[in-house]
XYZ file of C-alpha atoms in Angstrom:
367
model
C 16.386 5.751 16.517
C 12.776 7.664 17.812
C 10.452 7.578 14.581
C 7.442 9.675 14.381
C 5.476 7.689 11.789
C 2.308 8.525 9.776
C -0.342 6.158 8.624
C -3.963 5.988 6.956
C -6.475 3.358 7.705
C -7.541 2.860 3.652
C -6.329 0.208 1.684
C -2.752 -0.990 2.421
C -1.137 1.999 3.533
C -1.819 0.674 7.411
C -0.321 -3.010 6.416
C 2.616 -1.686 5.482
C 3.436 0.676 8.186
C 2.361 -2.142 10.634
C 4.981 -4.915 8.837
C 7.857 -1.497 9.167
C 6.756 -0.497 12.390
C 6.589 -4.381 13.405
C 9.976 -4.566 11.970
C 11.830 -1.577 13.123
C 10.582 -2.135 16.761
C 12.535 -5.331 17.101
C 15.728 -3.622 15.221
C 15.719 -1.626 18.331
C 13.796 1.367 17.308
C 11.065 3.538 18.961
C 7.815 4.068 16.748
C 5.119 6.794 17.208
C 2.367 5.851 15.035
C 0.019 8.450 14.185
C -3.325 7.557 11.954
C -4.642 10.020 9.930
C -8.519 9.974 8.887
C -10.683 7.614 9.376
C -10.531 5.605 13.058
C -9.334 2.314 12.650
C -10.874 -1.109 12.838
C -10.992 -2.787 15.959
C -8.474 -5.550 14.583
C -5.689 -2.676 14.319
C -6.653 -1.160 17.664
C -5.521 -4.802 19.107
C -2.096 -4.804 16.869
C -1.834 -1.670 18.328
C -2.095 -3.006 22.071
C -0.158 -6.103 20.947
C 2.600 -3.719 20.262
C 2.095 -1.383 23.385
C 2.333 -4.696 25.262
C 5.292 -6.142 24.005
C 7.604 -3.224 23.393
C 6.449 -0.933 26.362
C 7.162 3.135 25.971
C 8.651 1.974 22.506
C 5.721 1.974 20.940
C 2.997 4.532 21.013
C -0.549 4.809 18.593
C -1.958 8.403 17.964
C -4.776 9.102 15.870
C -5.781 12.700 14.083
C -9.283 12.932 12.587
C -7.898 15.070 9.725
C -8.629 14.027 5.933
C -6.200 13.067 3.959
C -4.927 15.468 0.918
C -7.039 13.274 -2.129
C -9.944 13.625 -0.490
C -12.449 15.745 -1.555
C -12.255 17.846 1.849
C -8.700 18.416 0.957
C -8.621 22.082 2.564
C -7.909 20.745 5.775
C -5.424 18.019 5.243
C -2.514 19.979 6.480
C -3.786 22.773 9.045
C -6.123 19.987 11.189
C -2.801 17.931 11.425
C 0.353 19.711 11.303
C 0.042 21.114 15.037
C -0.634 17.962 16.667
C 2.135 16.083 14.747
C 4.510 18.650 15.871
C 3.314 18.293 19.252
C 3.679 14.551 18.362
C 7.399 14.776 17.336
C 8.486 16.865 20.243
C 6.727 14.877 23.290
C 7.952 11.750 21.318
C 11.695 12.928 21.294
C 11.313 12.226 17.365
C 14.814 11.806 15.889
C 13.305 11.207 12.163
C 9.957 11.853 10.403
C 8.484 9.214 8.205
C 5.312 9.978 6.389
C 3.102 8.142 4.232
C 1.271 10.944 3.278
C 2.913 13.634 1.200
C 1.961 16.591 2.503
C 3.346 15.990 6.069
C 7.350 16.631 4.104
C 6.425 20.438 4.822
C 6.533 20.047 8.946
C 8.255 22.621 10.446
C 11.486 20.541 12.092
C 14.905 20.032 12.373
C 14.938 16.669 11.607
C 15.270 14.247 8.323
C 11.530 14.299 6.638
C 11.235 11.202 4.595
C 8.104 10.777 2.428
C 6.786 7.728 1.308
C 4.851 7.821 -2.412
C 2.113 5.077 -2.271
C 0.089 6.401 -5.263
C -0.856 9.972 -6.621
C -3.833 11.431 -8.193
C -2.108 12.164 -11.450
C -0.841 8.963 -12.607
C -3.835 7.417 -11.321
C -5.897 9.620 -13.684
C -3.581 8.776 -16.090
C -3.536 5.047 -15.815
C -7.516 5.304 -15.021
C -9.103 7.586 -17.834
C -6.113 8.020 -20.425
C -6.528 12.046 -19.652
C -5.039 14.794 -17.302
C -7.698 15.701 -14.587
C -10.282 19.311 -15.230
C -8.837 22.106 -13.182
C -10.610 22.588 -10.038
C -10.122 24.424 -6.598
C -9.951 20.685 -5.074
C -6.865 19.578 -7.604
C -5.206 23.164 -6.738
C -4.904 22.281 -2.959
C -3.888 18.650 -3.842
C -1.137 19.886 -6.189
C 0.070 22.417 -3.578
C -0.219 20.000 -0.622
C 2.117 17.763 -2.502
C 4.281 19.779 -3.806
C 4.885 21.512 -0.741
C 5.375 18.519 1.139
C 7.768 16.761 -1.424
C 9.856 19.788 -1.232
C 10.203 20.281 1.967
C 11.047 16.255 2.494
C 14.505 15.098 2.737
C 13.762 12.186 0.530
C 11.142 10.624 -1.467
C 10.660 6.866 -1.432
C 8.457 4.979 -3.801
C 8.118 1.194 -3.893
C 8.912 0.675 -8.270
C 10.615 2.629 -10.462
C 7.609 3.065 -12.130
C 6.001 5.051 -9.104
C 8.869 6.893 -9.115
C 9.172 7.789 -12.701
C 5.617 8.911 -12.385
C 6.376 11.107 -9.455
C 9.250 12.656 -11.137
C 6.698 13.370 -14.673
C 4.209 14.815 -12.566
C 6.055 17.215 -10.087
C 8.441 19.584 -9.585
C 11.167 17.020 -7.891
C 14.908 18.639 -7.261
C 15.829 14.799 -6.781
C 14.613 11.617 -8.082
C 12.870 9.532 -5.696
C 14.535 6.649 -4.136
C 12.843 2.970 -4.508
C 12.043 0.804 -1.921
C 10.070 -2.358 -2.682
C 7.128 -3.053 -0.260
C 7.507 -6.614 1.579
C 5.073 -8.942 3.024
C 5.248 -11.790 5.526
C 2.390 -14.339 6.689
C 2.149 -16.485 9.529
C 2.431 -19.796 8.866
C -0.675 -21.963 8.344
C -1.252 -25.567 7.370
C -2.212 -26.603 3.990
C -5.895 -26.336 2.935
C -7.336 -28.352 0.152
C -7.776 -25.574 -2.504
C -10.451 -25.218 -4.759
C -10.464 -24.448 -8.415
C -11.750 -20.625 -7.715
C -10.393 -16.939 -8.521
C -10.004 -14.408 -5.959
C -9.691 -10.936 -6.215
C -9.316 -8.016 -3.477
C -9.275 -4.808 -2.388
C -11.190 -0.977 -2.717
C -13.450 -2.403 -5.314
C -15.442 1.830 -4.987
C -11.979 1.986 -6.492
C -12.148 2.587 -10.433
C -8.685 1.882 -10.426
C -9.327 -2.082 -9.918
C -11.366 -2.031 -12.918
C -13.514 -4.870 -11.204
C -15.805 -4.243 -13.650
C -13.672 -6.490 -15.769
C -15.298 -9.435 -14.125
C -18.489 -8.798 -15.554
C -17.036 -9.587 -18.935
C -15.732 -12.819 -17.720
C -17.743 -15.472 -19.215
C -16.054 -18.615 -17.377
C -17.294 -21.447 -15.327
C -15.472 -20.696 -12.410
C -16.194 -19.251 -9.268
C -14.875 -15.445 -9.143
C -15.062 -14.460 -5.455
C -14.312 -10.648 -4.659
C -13.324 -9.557 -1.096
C -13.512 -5.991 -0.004
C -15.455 -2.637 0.136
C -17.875 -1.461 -2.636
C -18.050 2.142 -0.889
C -16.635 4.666 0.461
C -16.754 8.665 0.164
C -19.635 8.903 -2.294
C -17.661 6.563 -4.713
C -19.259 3.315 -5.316
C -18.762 0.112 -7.776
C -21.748 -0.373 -9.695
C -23.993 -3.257 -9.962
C -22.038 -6.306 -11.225
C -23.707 -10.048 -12.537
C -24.677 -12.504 -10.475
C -21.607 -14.809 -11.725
C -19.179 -12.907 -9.138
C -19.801 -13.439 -5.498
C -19.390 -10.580 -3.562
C -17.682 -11.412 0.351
C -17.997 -7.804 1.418
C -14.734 -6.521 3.806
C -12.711 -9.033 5.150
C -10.538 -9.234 7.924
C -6.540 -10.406 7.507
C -7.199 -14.099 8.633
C -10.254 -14.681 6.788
C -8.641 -13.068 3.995
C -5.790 -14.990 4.298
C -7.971 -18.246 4.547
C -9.932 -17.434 1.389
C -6.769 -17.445 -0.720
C -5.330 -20.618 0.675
C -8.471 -22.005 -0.523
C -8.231 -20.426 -3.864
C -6.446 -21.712 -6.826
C -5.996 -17.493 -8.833
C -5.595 -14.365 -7.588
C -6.876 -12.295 -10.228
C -5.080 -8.451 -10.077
C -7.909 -6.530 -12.362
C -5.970 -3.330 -11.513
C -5.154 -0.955 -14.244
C -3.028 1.383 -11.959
C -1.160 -0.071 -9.007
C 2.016 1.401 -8.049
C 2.821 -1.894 -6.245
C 0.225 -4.229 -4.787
C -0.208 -5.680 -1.677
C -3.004 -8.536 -2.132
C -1.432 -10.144 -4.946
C 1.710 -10.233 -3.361
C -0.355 -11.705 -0.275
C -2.378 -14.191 -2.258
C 1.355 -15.337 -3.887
C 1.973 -16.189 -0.817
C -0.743 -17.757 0.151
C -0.145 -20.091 -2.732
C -2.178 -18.696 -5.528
C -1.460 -18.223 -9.059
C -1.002 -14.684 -9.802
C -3.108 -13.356 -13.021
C -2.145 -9.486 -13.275
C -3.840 -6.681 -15.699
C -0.976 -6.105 -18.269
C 0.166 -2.778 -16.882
C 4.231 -1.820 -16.938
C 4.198 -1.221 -12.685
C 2.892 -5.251 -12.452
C 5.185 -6.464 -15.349
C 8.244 -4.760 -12.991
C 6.886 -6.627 -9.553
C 6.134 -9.969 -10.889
C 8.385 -10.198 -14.230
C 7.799 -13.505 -15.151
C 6.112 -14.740 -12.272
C 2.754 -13.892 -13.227
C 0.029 -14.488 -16.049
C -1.189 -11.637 -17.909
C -4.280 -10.793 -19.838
C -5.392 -7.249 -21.224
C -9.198 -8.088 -21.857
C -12.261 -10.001 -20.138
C -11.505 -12.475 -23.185
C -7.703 -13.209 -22.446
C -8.857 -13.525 -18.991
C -11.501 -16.602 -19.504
C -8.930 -17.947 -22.178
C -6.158 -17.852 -19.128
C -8.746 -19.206 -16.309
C -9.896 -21.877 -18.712
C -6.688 -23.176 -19.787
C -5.306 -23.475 -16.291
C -8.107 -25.765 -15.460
C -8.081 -27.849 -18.200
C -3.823 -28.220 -17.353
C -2.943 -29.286 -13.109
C 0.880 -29.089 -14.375
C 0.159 -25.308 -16.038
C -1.253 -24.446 -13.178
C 1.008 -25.799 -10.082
C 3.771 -24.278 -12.467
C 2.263 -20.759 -12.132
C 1.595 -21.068 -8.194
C 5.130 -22.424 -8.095
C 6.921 -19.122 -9.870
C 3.982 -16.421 -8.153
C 5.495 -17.958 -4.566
C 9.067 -18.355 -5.265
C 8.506 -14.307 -6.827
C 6.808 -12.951 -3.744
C 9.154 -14.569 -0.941
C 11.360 -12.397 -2.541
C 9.397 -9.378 -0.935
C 9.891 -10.008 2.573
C 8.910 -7.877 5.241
C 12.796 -8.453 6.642
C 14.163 -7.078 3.054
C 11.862 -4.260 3.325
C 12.488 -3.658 6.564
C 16.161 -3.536 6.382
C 16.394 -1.402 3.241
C 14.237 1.308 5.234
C 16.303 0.958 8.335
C 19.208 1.934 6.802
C 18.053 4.094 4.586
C 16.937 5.822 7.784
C 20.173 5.380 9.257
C 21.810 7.410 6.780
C 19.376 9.797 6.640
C 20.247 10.437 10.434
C 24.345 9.769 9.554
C 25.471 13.806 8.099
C 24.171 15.386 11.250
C 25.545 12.858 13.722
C 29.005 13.793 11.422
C 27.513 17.454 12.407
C 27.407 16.981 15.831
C 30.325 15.393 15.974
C 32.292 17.794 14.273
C 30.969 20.252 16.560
């Protein structure tokens, strides 16, 4: 199976297309990767050569300096990538299309389109400000680059229901979108003496992780917070002097911060899945999540929850005050997130690609 794959460089769109690609490689598969936006860091550019390295003319990186369809620039998102990706798909021998951007569904070939739904600007409104975004030119081309895109897609995929009940509110869909649950494996790494400290990580220029939460936290505890403050004119505003801000991290010192770490503290108030928790889980931390229905379907019972700065402190405080409490928590967060393996992940894509790709082998067979 030749894959023509599409990727971003924001957030954790590139980790999981790296753990697929990663995956599908050594199931046998050949991956063109193609970034879109933003060039990547210079850790990716070495997975990237890693991979080139190890699995030859199987693997191959692209990159298209086009923005992608949320962003403010939106006119281009299409037009400055659609020619090159169809260049892309036809050098590449690409038997299937997989994007993780939605607009990409509307490509011009004769071959199964499958879209991946990380997150869309409607729910996130939603889930961010309670209210339906002001009509503007910008939300016009967004809503037309999506809906184009899902429609011309052989299948959507999101990774909860609740991403793809969302979806299916928001749009135009002729079918409901199929769920896939992201996955996550770690090297292995010995055991660090872990401190008594909360953690917390991601696009804090994001409003949707709400880090401003922390401010409100009046606890004795460290809260550490890992990750950009801004990009594309948004910013996170000032914040106390109680929360220590790490700036970006790479994956291993990431990693190594929440071995360390007794909490992972999920301040999100829209996540259609969530990568870091699910890494910090598996890193061994207790997982504290923002009382929102797409966290209550991941983690179930495997989490804390708390729906104010207050519930928060009461949750952090008690957990100190009780070792049992708290190895109990770290104990159901871990056994939850080994349930999202990479592998699992990986397999349900690869044959969800495979019968994608089964009615016109039947065709051609029949033929």
């Amino acid at each position: 199976m030749r894959i023509l794959m599409t990727t971003d460089t924001i957030g954790g769109v590139w980790t999981f297309t790296e753990e697929l690609a990663r995956g599908l490689l050594a199931r046998g598969c050949a991956i063109c990767l193609v970034s879109i936006g933003d060039p990547p860091t210079q850790s990716r550019l070495q997975w990237c050569d890693q991979m080139r390295s190890q699995w030859k003319d199987r693997f191959r990186y692209e990159r298209i300096a086009a923005p992608l369809e949320w962003m403010s620039n939106n006119q281009d998102a299409y037009d400055a990538a659609a020619s090159s990706l169809l260049h892309f798909a036809k050098d590449f021998d690409a038997d299937l299309i997989h994007s993780n951007q939605f607009c990409f569904g509307a490509l011009p070939l004769d071959v199964p389109k499958i879209v991946t739904a990380h997150s869309d600007v409607f729910s996130w409104a939603q889930a961010c400000r309670g209210e339906t975004l002001h009509p503007s030119d910008w939300l016009l081309r967004y809503t037309a680059l999506v809906t184009r895109g899902m429609t011309g897609a052989n299948s959507i995929v999101a990774p909860t229901y609740w991403m793809a009940n969302s979806l299916a509110a928001n749009f135009p869909l002729s079918n409901q979108p199929s769920v896939i649950p992201n996955g996550r494996t770690l090297p292995a790494s010995p055991i660090s003496a872990r401190k008594y400290q909360a953690v917390t990580a991601g696009r804090l220029w994001d409003e949707a992780k709400n880090i401003s939460l922390l401010a409100r936290v009046h606890c004795s505890t460290p809260l550490l917070i890992a990750g950009e403050s801004k990009y594309d004119g948004a910013a996170i505003g000032p914040l106390p002097d109680n929360l220590t801000m790490l700036g970006a991290l790479d994956p291993p010192e990431l990693f190594t911060l929440f071995r360390n770490s007794a909490l992972y503290i999920c301040t999100s108030r829209y996540e259609p899945f969530g990568l870091a928790p699910l890494e910090a889980a598996l890193c061994g931390c207790a997982v504290l999540a923002y009382d929102i229905p797409s966290l209550r379907e991941v983690w179930q019972e495997a989490a804390l929850y708390f729906d104010s700065a207050e519930s928060l402190a009461s949750l952090i405080s008690q957990l100190e005050s009780d070792p049992h409490l708290l190895a109990a928590a770290q104990q159901r967060s871990s056994a939850r997130a080994h349930l999202f393996s990479a592998e699992r992940m990986v397999d349900s894509y690869y044959d969800f690609f495979q019968q994608a790709l089964a009615p016109r082998e039947d065709a051609a067979y029949a033929a």
